[in-house]
Amino acid sequence: MTCHKHKGETAVEAEGISVRLGGKLVLKSIDLCIHKGEAIALIGPNGAGKTTLLKALLGLLPLETGRVSILGAKSASDVANRIGYVPQRLFADPSFALSVREFLALNQKGVVWPWFSRKKVDLVLEKIAEEIGISGLLSRAVSELSGGQFQRVMIAFALLKEPEILFMDEPTSGVDAPGEESFYAMVGEIHRKRHLTVVLVSHDLSMVYKHASRVYALNREICCQGVPEEILKGENLERIFGQELSCYHHHHCHGEKSIESEERKKGGQEVC
Amino acid sequence: MLKEMLSEPFMQRALILALLMGPFCALMGVFVTARKLSFFSETLAHSSLTGVALGFWWGLSDPTFTQILFSVFIAFGVIWLKENTKLLTDAIMAVVLSGSVAAGVVILSLMKGYRGELHRYLFGDILATGSVQVVAGGIIVVLGTLFLFSKMRSLTLLTLNEELAKVSGVRVRGLNYIFLLFLTLTVAFSVQLLGIILVTSLLVVPAAAGRNLAHNLRQHLILGVCIGFFSSGLGVILSYYFDLPCGPVMALTSIVFFILSVLASLVLKVFKRSN
């Protein structure tokens, strides 16, 4: 068993998972334990297997060895309605006329065919659209959205199911720096308000430092894991990324802080 | 004149079949075009020539069964090659298309006296359809429409992104196979009406015309179905009036609708800008 019960309820547990892609071993004997309510970041250099690990946890890739447990189920597909997923930037084809409103309605709980019960659908959609800040986008085609707008729509899509875990795979790739910061601030707010478990793949170490409660550093196998303050130290980063790196801390929090950063402040560790 | 046309049993059958298949193909076409399966449909249509040739080779008077069976074989063959080779779907379909057309023509050439049949399958003959074909077409349309509407949510997610659909609980593999099976049946059946060369016009053109005017998926589906309905029906009527081959007239009518949709979308764009 990878998880210790006294540390809280387990959301995700992986034991000895290995993944082979195209004959190459991409992940080797990964053990991982995520407790409910945590915000976990998976970091590592390009090709470290971060996205592969996320996809393996979600059952999108076959495991060569090991096992995964999500919310007590053996497979993510068994608890699909309790999981939210924000993939890397999707490219919606312009030949598909799907509007944002229609796209969001697809994930609404208890609605069998979204375009028949519009009033019921609209009320819930408009509420969540307001929370995420996409009210003005509902009539737009999904294919017309910018990177940042699309990722916000993806968050709204995931939240409509009222998930217990939110998986995000580099959700801000292709988003500019201010957009990235406001995106992570929004995710931090959602995490705090909804008590979600968040599993995030990210390249942005400063955002990880600011928002994650725990970090798994990966380079085909787990190099180390722990709180960001410990993992994102110079010597660790050098070991993980193979070069000297330092973590740039954003000094403009816009008054928004995730639950973790507030907790750390209480513990005497200033983040911003 | 319309009364005179409808008094002919073969024209009644042709019109019923056109009005059934036209809107249904457009409905399928919305997902076919969005999922970039137009060339796949073309490959299925062309490969059915070998199925027809094999049917005649084995002495069948009506090769519909071998035609559909061979199309299903080709559809699953393409999927197998896609999953088990490093080739792009585009290249696989080019190989399958040229191979099956060549095989079909060679088999037909070995048999004397089947030239007329070759022409019939290349360009279709909706006027030669019997009551059995009308019933068979009706069954495909009813089952296919039920499938599309009951799986609309899953199909929409699948069309947008396969991984997102999978994480959302869609059984992607099964849904893909059932969709491709219905597509194969639709194409194989429609070949008898419009012919190998023109059959994709029924699938692609009304859906593409609908897209030019639609702002969302609901509009796209409704416009596609309406254009499919009117272009097919009008095609049959015009072919009767002008005594022209039915399949090509149906295809041309849908092209006219497509051109009108392009012009209308341009006018709407200018109007929107000026406002």
Coordinates of C-alpha atoms in Angstrom, one line a residue:
Chain A
M1 CA 0.0 0.0 0.0
T2 CA 1.4 3.4 -1.0
C3 CA -1.1 5.5 1.1
H4 CA -1.2 5.7 4.9
K5 CA -4.8 6.0 6.1
H6 CA -4.0 8.3 9.0
K7 CA -3.0 11.0 6.6
G8 CA -6.6 11.4 5.3
E9 CA -8.9 9.8 2.8
T10 CA -7.2 8.6 -0.4
A11 CA -8.3 10.2 -3.7
V12 CA -5.7 8.6 -6.0
E13 CA -3.3 5.8 -5.4
A14 CA -0.8 4.3 -7.9
E15 CA 1.4 1.4 -7.0
G16 CA 4.4 0.3 -9.1
I17 CA 3.0 1.5 -12.4
S18 CA 5.1 1.3 -15.5
V19 CA 4.1 2.5 -19.0
R20 CA 5.7 1.5 -22.3
L21 CA 5.1 3.6 -25.4
G22 CA 6.3 2.4 -28.8
G23 CA 8.6 -0.1 -27.2
K24 CA 10.2 2.5 -24.9
L25 CA 9.7 2.4 -21.1
V26 CA 8.4 5.9 -20.4
L27 CA 7.4 5.4 -16.7
K28 CA 9.1 3.1 -14.3
S29 CA 7.6 1.8 -11.1
I30 CA 5.7 4.9 -10.0
D31 CA 4.2 4.9 -6.6
L32 CA 2.0 7.8 -5.8
C33 CA -0.6 8.8 -3.2
I34 CA -2.9 11.7 -3.3
H35 CA -5.2 12.5 -0.5
K36 CA -8.6 14.2 -0.8
G37 CA -8.4 18.0 -0.9
E38 CA -4.7 18.2 -1.9
A39 CA -3.4 20.2 -4.8
I40 CA -0.7 18.1 -6.4
A41 CA 1.7 19.2 -9.0
L42 CA 3.6 16.9 -11.3
I43 CA 6.8 18.6 -12.5
G44 CA 9.8 17.5 -14.5
P45 CA 11.7 18.2 -17.7
N46 CA 10.4 17.6 -21.2
G47 CA 9.9 13.9 -21.9
A48 CA 9.9 13.1 -18.2
G49 CA 6.5 11.4 -18.5
K50 CA 4.3 13.9 -16.7
T51 CA 1.5 13.8 -19.3
T52 CA 1.9 10.0 -19.6
L53 CA 1.5 9.6 -15.9
L54 CA -1.6 11.7 -15.9
K55 CA -3.1 9.7 -18.8
A56 CA -2.1 6.4 -17.1
L57 CA -4.0 7.5 -13.9
L58 CA -7.0 8.4 -16.1
G59 CA -6.9 5.1 -17.9
L60 CA -6.1 6.7 -21.2
L61 CA -2.9 4.6 -21.6
P62 CA -2.5 0.9 -20.8
L63 CA -0.2 0.0 -17.8
E64 CA 2.6 -2.5 -18.3
T65 CA 2.7 -3.2 -14.6
G66 CA 1.1 -1.9 -11.4
R67 CA -2.3 -0.7 -10.5
V68 CA -4.2 2.5 -10.1
S69 CA -7.1 3.3 -7.7
I70 CA -9.2 6.4 -8.1
L71 CA -11.8 7.3 -5.5
G72 CA -11.7 3.6 -4.5
A73 CA -12.4 2.4 -8.0
K74 CA -10.0 0.2 -10.0
S75 CA -10.5 2.4 -13.1
A76 CA -11.2 6.0 -13.8
S77 CA -14.0 5.0 -16.2
D78 CA -15.9 3.5 -13.2
V79 CA -16.0 6.9 -11.5
A80 CA -16.1 9.1 -14.7
N81 CA -18.9 11.3 -13.3
R82 CA -16.8 12.2 -10.3
I83 CA -13.7 13.2 -12.3
G84 CA -13.0 16.4 -14.2
Y85 CA -10.3 16.6 -16.9
V86 CA -8.8 19.7 -18.5
P87 CA -6.5 18.5 -21.3
Q88 CA -3.7 20.4 -23.0
R89 CA -5.0 22.9 -25.5
L90 CA -7.5 21.2 -27.8
F91 CA -7.9 22.3 -31.3
A92 CA -11.6 22.3 -32.2
D93 CA -12.1 22.0 -36.0
P94 CA -14.0 25.0 -37.5
S95 CA -16.1 22.6 -39.5
F96 CA -17.7 21.6 -36.3
A97 CA -20.2 24.3 -35.3
L98 CA -20.4 23.4 -31.6
S99 CA -21.1 26.5 -29.5
V100 CA -19.7 27.0 -26.0
R101 CA -23.3 26.7 -24.5
E102 CA -23.8 23.4 -26.3
F103 CA -20.4 22.1 -25.3
L104 CA -21.0 22.9 -21.6
A105 CA -24.5 21.4 -21.7
L106 CA -23.0 18.1 -22.7
N107 CA -21.5 17.7 -19.2
Q108 CA -24.4 18.8 -17.2
K109 CA -25.6 16.4 -14.5
G110 CA -29.0 14.8 -15.0
V111 CA -29.6 16.1 -18.5
V112 CA -30.0 13.3 -21.1
W113 CA -30.2 15.3 -24.3
P114 CA -29.1 18.8 -23.5
W115 CA -30.9 20.6 -26.3
F116 CA -34.4 19.5 -25.2
S117 CA -34.6 21.1 -21.7
R118 CA -33.0 24.5 -22.4
K119 CA -34.4 26.5 -19.4
K120 CA -33.1 24.0 -16.9
V121 CA -29.7 23.8 -18.7
D122 CA -29.4 27.6 -19.1
L123 CA -29.8 28.4 -15.4
V124 CA -27.0 26.1 -14.3
L125 CA -24.8 27.1 -17.2
E126 CA -25.2 30.8 -16.7
K127 CA -24.3 30.4 -13.0
I128 CA -21.1 28.5 -13.7
A129 CA -20.2 30.7 -16.6
E130 CA -20.4 33.7 -14.3
E131 CA -18.2 32.0 -11.7
I132 CA -15.5 31.2 -14.3
G133 CA -15.9 34.5 -16.1
I134 CA -17.0 33.2 -19.5
S135 CA -20.6 34.6 -19.6
G136 CA -19.8 36.6 -22.7
L137 CA -18.6 33.5 -24.6
L138 CA -21.6 31.2 -24.4
S139 CA -22.9 31.9 -27.9
R140 CA -19.4 31.8 -29.5
A141 CA -18.2 28.7 -31.4
V142 CA -15.7 26.6 -29.5
S143 CA -13.4 26.7 -32.5
E144 CA -13.2 30.5 -32.4
L145 CA -11.9 30.8 -28.8
S146 CA -8.4 31.9 -27.8
G147 CA -6.2 29.6 -25.8
G148 CA -7.0 31.3 -22.5
Q149 CA -10.7 31.4 -23.2
F150 CA -10.8 27.8 -24.2
Q151 CA -9.1 26.6 -21.0
R152 CA -11.6 28.6 -18.9
V153 CA -14.4 26.9 -20.8
M154 CA -12.7 23.6 -20.2
I155 CA -12.7 24.3 -16.4
A156 CA -16.4 25.2 -16.5
F157 CA -17.1 22.0 -18.5
A158 CA -15.2 19.9 -15.9
L159 CA -16.9 21.7 -12.9
L160 CA -20.5 21.1 -14.3
K161 CA -20.2 17.5 -13.2
E162 CA -19.4 18.7 -9.7
P163 CA -16.3 16.5 -9.7
E164 CA -14.3 15.4 -6.6
I165 CA -11.0 15.4 -8.5
L166 CA -9.8 17.8 -11.2
F167 CA -7.0 16.6 -13.5
M168 CA -5.2 19.3 -15.5
D169 CA -2.5 18.7 -18.1
E170 CA -0.5 21.8 -18.6
P171 CA -3.7 23.8 -18.8
T172 CA -2.0 27.1 -19.7
S173 CA 0.1 25.9 -22.6
G174 CA -0.4 28.5 -25.3
V175 CA -1.7 31.1 -22.8
D176 CA 0.2 34.4 -22.3
A177 CA 1.8 35.2 -18.9
P178 CA -1.0 37.5 -17.4
G179 CA -3.6 35.0 -18.7
E180 CA -1.7 32.2 -17.0
E181 CA -1.5 33.9 -13.7
S182 CA -5.2 34.8 -13.7
F183 CA -6.0 31.2 -14.7
Y184 CA -4.1 29.7 -11.8
A185 CA -5.6 32.3 -9.4
M186 CA -9.1 31.0 -10.6
V187 CA -8.0 27.4 -10.1
G188 CA -6.8 28.2 -6.6
E189 CA -10.1 29.9 -5.8
I190 CA -12.1 26.9 -7.1
H191 CA -9.8 24.5 -5.1
R192 CA -10.4 26.5 -1.9
K193 CA -14.2 27.0 -2.4
R194 CA -15.1 23.5 -3.6
H195 CA -12.6 21.5 -1.6
L196 CA -11.5 19.7 -4.7
T197 CA -8.6 17.4 -5.1
V198 CA -6.4 18.9 -7.9
V199 CA -3.8 17.0 -9.9
L200 CA -1.9 19.3 -12.2
V201 CA 0.9 18.9 -14.7
S202 CA 2.8 22.1 -15.0
H203 CA 6.0 23.6 -16.4
D204 CA 5.6 26.8 -14.4
L205 CA 7.5 26.3 -11.2
S206 CA 6.5 29.6 -9.7
M207 CA 2.8 28.8 -10.1
V208 CA 3.5 25.4 -8.6
Y209 CA 5.2 27.0 -5.7
K210 CA 2.3 29.3 -5.2
H211 CA -0.6 27.0 -5.6
A212 CA 0.4 23.4 -5.0
S213 CA 0.3 21.7 -1.6
R214 CA 2.6 18.9 -2.6
V215 CA 4.9 18.3 -5.6
Y216 CA 5.9 15.1 -7.3
A217 CA 9.1 15.6 -9.3
L218 CA 9.3 13.1 -12.2
N219 CA 11.9 12.0 -14.6
R220 CA 10.6 8.6 -15.9
E221 CA 10.5 7.7 -12.2
I222 CA 9.6 9.6 -9.1
C223 CA 12.8 11.6 -8.2
C224 CA 11.3 13.1 -5.0
Q225 CA 8.1 14.4 -3.5
G226 CA 7.1 16.8 -0.8
V227 CA 6.0 20.4 -0.2
P228 CA 7.0 22.9 -2.8
E229 CA 9.4 24.7 -0.4
E230 CA 11.5 21.6 -0.1
I231 CA 11.3 20.2 -3.6
L232 CA 11.8 23.5 -5.5
K233 CA 15.2 24.1 -4.0
G234 CA 18.2 24.7 -6.2
E235 CA 19.9 21.4 -5.6
N236 CA 16.7 19.4 -6.2
L237 CA 15.9 21.3 -9.3
E238 CA 19.4 20.7 -10.7
R239 CA 18.9 16.9 -10.0
I240 CA 15.5 16.9 -11.6
F241 CA 16.1 19.1 -14.6
G242 CA 19.8 18.4 -15.1
Q243 CA 20.7 22.1 -14.9
E244 CA 20.8 24.9 -12.5
L245 CA 17.3 26.5 -12.1
S246 CA 15.7 28.8 -9.6
C247 CA 12.1 29.3 -8.9
Y248 CA 10.8 32.8 -9.7
H249 CA 8.2 33.9 -7.2
H250 CA 5.6 36.2 -8.6
H251 CA 5.3 39.4 -6.5
H252 CA 1.9 40.4 -7.6
C253 CA -0.8 38.2 -6.2
H254 CA -3.8 40.4 -7.2
G255 CA -5.2 39.8 -3.7
E256 CA -6.0 36.2 -4.6
K257 CA -4.2 33.3 -2.8
S258 CA -4.9 29.6 -2.8
I259 CA -5.7 27.8 0.4
E260 CA -2.2 26.4 0.6
S261 CA -0.4 29.8 0.4
E262 CA -2.6 31.1 3.2
E263 CA -1.9 28.1 5.3
R264 CA 1.8 28.5 4.6
K265 CA 1.7 32.1 5.6
K266 CA 0.1 31.1 8.9
G267 CA 3.0 28.8 9.4
G268 CA 5.4 31.7 8.9
Q269 CA 6.4 30.9 5.3
E270 CA 5.8 34.0 3.1
V271 CA 5.0 33.1 -0.5
C272 CA 4.4 36.4 -2.3
Chain B
M1 CA -47.0 17.2 -64.3
L2 CA -46.2 16.4 -60.7
K3 CA -49.4 14.3 -60.6
E4 CA -48.2 12.5 -63.7
M5 CA -44.8 11.8 -62.1
L6 CA -46.3 10.5 -58.9
S7 CA -48.6 8.1 -60.8
E8 CA -45.6 6.2 -61.9
P9 CA -44.7 3.5 -59.2
F10 CA -41.0 3.7 -60.0
M11 CA -41.0 7.4 -59.5
Q12 CA -42.9 7.1 -56.2
R13 CA -40.3 4.6 -54.9
A14 CA -37.5 6.9 -56.1
L15 CA -39.0 10.0 -54.4
I16 CA -39.6 8.1 -51.1
L17 CA -36.1 6.8 -51.1
A18 CA -34.6 10.1 -51.9
L19 CA -36.6 11.9 -49.2
L20 CA -35.5 9.2 -46.7
M21 CA -31.8 9.0 -47.6
G22 CA -31.2 12.7 -48.3
P23 CA -31.9 14.1 -44.8
F24 CA -30.4 11.0 -43.1
C25 CA -27.2 11.2 -45.1
A26 CA -27.0 14.9 -44.2
L27 CA -27.4 14.1 -40.5
M28 CA -24.6 11.6 -40.7
G29 CA -22.7 14.1 -42.9
V30 CA -22.5 16.6 -40.0
F31 CA -20.4 14.1 -38.0
V32 CA -18.6 12.7 -41.1
T33 CA -17.3 16.2 -42.1
A34 CA -16.4 17.2 -38.6
R35 CA -14.6 14.0 -37.9
K36 CA -12.8 14.2 -41.3
L37 CA -14.3 11.0 -42.6
S38 CA -15.3 12.3 -46.1
F39 CA -12.3 10.5 -47.7
F40 CA -13.2 7.4 -45.7
S41 CA -16.7 7.4 -47.1
E42 CA -15.2 7.9 -50.6
T43 CA -13.0 4.8 -50.0
L44 CA -16.0 2.7 -48.8
A45 CA -18.0 3.8 -51.9
H46 CA -15.2 2.9 -54.3
S47 CA -14.4 -0.4 -52.5
S48 CA -18.0 -1.5 -52.9
L49 CA -17.2 -2.0 -56.6
T50 CA -15.2 -5.1 -55.7
G51 CA -18.2 -6.4 -53.6
V52 CA -20.5 -5.9 -56.6
A53 CA -18.0 -7.7 -58.9
L54 CA -17.6 -10.6 -56.5
G55 CA -21.4 -10.9 -56.3
F56 CA -21.7 -11.2 -60.0
W57 CA -18.6 -13.5 -60.1
W58 CA -20.4 -15.9 -57.8
G59 CA -23.5 -15.8 -59.9
L60 CA -25.7 -13.7 -57.7
S61 CA -28.5 -11.8 -59.6
D62 CA -28.4 -9.0 -57.0
P63 CA -25.0 -8.4 -55.5
T64 CA -26.2 -6.1 -52.7
F65 CA -25.3 -8.6 -50.0
T66 CA -21.7 -9.1 -51.2
Q67 CA -21.4 -5.3 -51.8
I68 CA -22.4 -4.5 -48.2
L69 CA -20.3 -7.3 -46.8
F70 CA -17.2 -6.2 -48.7
S71 CA -17.7 -2.6 -47.6
V72 CA -17.9 -3.7 -43.9
F73 CA -14.7 -5.8 -44.5
I74 CA -12.9 -2.7 -46.0
A75 CA -14.1 -0.4 -43.2
F76 CA -12.8 -2.7 -40.4
G77 CA -9.6 -3.4 -42.5
V78 CA -8.9 0.4 -42.6
I79 CA -9.4 0.6 -38.8
W80 CA -7.1 -2.5 -38.3
L81 CA -4.4 -1.0 -40.5
K82 CA -4.7 2.3 -38.7
E83 CA -4.3 0.7 -35.3
N84 CA -1.5 -1.8 -36.3
T85 CA 0.7 0.2 -38.7
K86 CA 2.5 3.5 -38.5
L87 CA 0.8 4.8 -41.6
L88 CA -1.5 7.8 -41.7
T89 CA -5.2 7.1 -42.3
D90 CA -4.9 9.2 -45.5
A91 CA -2.2 6.9 -46.9
I92 CA -4.1 3.7 -45.8
M93 CA -7.3 4.8 -47.5
A94 CA -5.4 5.7 -50.8
V95 CA -4.0 2.2 -50.8
V96 CA -7.3 0.5 -50.1
L97 CA -9.2 2.7 -52.5
S98 CA -6.9 2.1 -55.5
G99 CA -6.6 -1.6 -54.7
S100 CA -10.3 -2.3 -54.4
V101 CA -11.2 -0.3 -57.5
A102 CA -8.5 -2.1 -59.5
A103 CA -9.7 -5.5 -58.2
G104 CA -13.3 -4.7 -59.0
V105 CA -12.6 -3.6 -62.5
V106 CA -10.4 -6.6 -63.2
I107 CA -13.0 -9.1 -61.9
L108 CA -15.8 -7.3 -64.0
S109 CA -13.5 -7.4 -67.1
L110 CA -13.1 -11.1 -66.8
M111 CA -16.8 -11.5 -67.1
K112 CA -18.4 -10.8 -70.4
G113 CA -21.7 -8.9 -70.6
Y114 CA -21.5 -6.9 -67.4
R115 CA -20.6 -3.5 -68.8
G116 CA -24.1 -2.2 -68.2
E117 CA -24.0 -3.3 -64.6
L118 CA -20.7 -1.5 -64.1
H119 CA -22.2 1.7 -65.5
R120 CA -25.2 1.3 -63.1
Y121 CA -23.0 1.0 -60.1
L122 CA -20.7 3.8 -61.1
F123 CA -23.5 6.3 -61.6
G124 CA -26.4 4.8 -59.7
D125 CA -29.9 4.1 -60.7
I126 CA -32.5 5.3 -58.2
L127 CA -35.3 4.7 -60.7
A128 CA -34.5 1.0 -60.7
T129 CA -35.1 0.6 -57.0
G130 CA -37.8 -1.9 -55.9
S131 CA -40.1 -2.0 -52.9
V132 CA -37.5 -4.2 -51.0
Q133 CA -34.9 -1.5 -51.3
V134 CA -37.3 1.2 -50.1
V135 CA -38.1 -0.9 -47.0
A136 CA -34.4 -1.7 -46.5
G137 CA -33.6 2.1 -46.9
G138 CA -36.3 2.9 -44.4
I139 CA -34.9 0.4 -41.8
I140 CA -31.4 1.9 -42.2
V141 CA -32.8 5.4 -41.8
V142 CA -34.9 4.6 -38.7
L143 CA -32.2 2.7 -36.9
G144 CA -29.5 5.1 -37.9
T145 CA -31.5 8.2 -36.8
L146 CA -32.3 6.4 -33.4
F147 CA -28.6 5.7 -33.0
L148 CA -27.6 9.3 -33.8
F149 CA -30.1 10.9 -31.5
S150 CA -29.6 8.5 -28.6
K151 CA -25.8 8.9 -28.8
M152 CA -25.8 12.6 -29.7
R153 CA -24.0 13.6 -26.5
S154 CA -21.3 10.9 -26.8
L155 CA -20.8 11.5 -30.5
T156 CA -20.4 15.2 -30.0
L157 CA -17.8 14.7 -27.3
L158 CA -16.1 12.1 -29.5
T159 CA -16.0 14.4 -32.4
L160 CA -14.4 17.2 -30.3
N161 CA -11.8 15.0 -28.6
E162 CA -11.4 11.3 -28.1
E163 CA -9.6 11.5 -24.8
L164 CA -12.0 14.0 -23.3
A165 CA -14.9 11.7 -24.4
K166 CA -13.2 8.7 -22.7
V167 CA -12.6 10.5 -19.4
S168 CA -16.3 11.7 -19.6
G169 CA -17.4 8.1 -19.5
V170 CA -18.0 7.5 -23.3
R171 CA -17.2 4.0 -24.5
V172 CA -15.2 5.3 -27.3
R173 CA -14.2 2.1 -29.1
G174 CA -17.7 0.7 -29.2
L175 CA -19.2 4.0 -30.3
N176 CA -16.7 4.4 -33.0
Y177 CA -17.4 0.9 -34.4
I178 CA -21.2 1.4 -34.3
F179 CA -20.9 4.8 -36.0
L180 CA -18.6 3.4 -38.7
L181 CA -20.9 0.4 -39.2
F182 CA -23.9 2.8 -39.8
L183 CA -21.7 4.9 -42.1
T184 CA -20.7 1.8 -44.1
L185 CA -24.3 0.6 -44.4
T186 CA -25.4 4.1 -45.5
V187 CA -22.7 4.4 -48.1
A188 CA -23.1 0.9 -49.4
F189 CA -26.8 1.3 -49.7
S190 CA -26.6 4.8 -51.2
V191 CA -24.2 3.5 -53.9
Q192 CA -27.2 1.9 -55.6
L193 CA -29.0 5.2 -55.7
L194 CA -26.3 7.7 -56.7
G195 CA -23.5 5.5 -57.7
I196 CA -19.9 5.0 -56.5
I197 CA -18.7 8.3 -57.9
L198 CA -21.5 10.5 -56.6
V199 CA -22.5 8.9 -53.3
T200 CA -20.4 11.2 -51.1
S201 CA -22.2 14.2 -52.5
L202 CA -25.3 13.0 -50.5
L203 CA -23.2 12.8 -47.3
V204 CA -21.0 15.8 -47.6
V205 CA -22.6 18.5 -49.6
P206 CA -25.8 19.2 -47.6
A207 CA -23.8 19.1 -44.3
A208 CA -21.2 21.5 -45.7
A209 CA -23.9 23.8 -47.0
G210 CA -25.5 23.8 -43.5
R211 CA -22.2 24.6 -41.9
N212 CA -21.9 27.7 -44.0
L213 CA -25.0 29.2 -42.4
A214 CA -25.0 27.6 -38.9
H215 CA -23.8 29.3 -35.7
N216 CA -24.1 26.3 -33.5
L217 CA -24.5 22.5 -33.8
R218 CA -28.3 22.5 -33.4
Q219 CA -28.6 24.9 -36.4
H220 CA -26.0 22.8 -38.3
L221 CA -28.1 19.6 -37.8
I222 CA -31.4 21.3 -38.7
L223 CA -30.1 23.1 -41.8
G224 CA -28.2 20.0 -43.0
V225 CA -31.3 17.9 -42.8
C226 CA -33.5 20.5 -44.5
I227 CA -31.0 20.9 -47.3
G228 CA -30.6 17.1 -47.7
F229 CA -34.4 16.8 -47.8
F230 CA -35.0 19.5 -50.4
S231 CA -32.0 18.9 -52.6
S232 CA -32.8 15.1 -52.9
G233 CA -36.5 15.6 -53.5
L234 CA -36.0 18.4 -56.0
G235 CA -33.3 16.4 -57.7
V236 CA -35.6 13.5 -58.4
I237 CA -38.4 15.9 -59.6
L238 CA -36.0 17.8 -61.9
S239 CA -34.5 14.7 -63.4
Y240 CA -38.1 13.6 -64.3
Y241 CA -39.0 16.9 -65.9
F242 CA -35.8 17.3 -67.9
D243 CA -35.4 13.5 -68.6
L244 CA -31.9 13.5 -67.1
P245 CA -30.1 10.8 -65.0
C246 CA -31.4 11.0 -61.5
G247 CA -28.2 10.6 -59.5
P248 CA -26.2 13.4 -61.1
V249 CA -29.2 15.8 -61.0
M250 CA -29.5 15.1 -57.2
A251 CA -25.8 15.8 -56.8
L252 CA -26.0 19.0 -58.8
T253 CA -29.1 20.2 -56.9
S254 CA -27.2 19.9 -53.6
I255 CA -24.3 21.7 -55.2
V256 CA -26.6 24.6 -56.1
F257 CA -27.8 24.7 -52.4
F258 CA -24.1 24.7 -51.4
I259 CA -23.4 27.7 -53.7
L260 CA -26.4 29.5 -52.4
S261 CA -25.3 28.9 -48.8
V262 CA -21.8 30.3 -49.6
L263 CA -23.4 33.4 -51.1
A264 CA -25.9 33.8 -48.2
S265 CA -23.1 33.5 -45.6
L266 CA -21.1 36.2 -47.5
V267 CA -24.2 38.5 -47.6
L268 CA -24.8 37.9 -43.9
K269 CA -21.2 38.7 -43.1
V270 CA -21.4 42.1 -45.0
F271 CA -24.7 42.9 -43.4
K272 CA -23.3 42.2 -39.9
R273 CA -20.3 44.4 -40.5
S274 CA -22.4 47.3 -41.8
N275 CA -24.5 47.1 -38.6

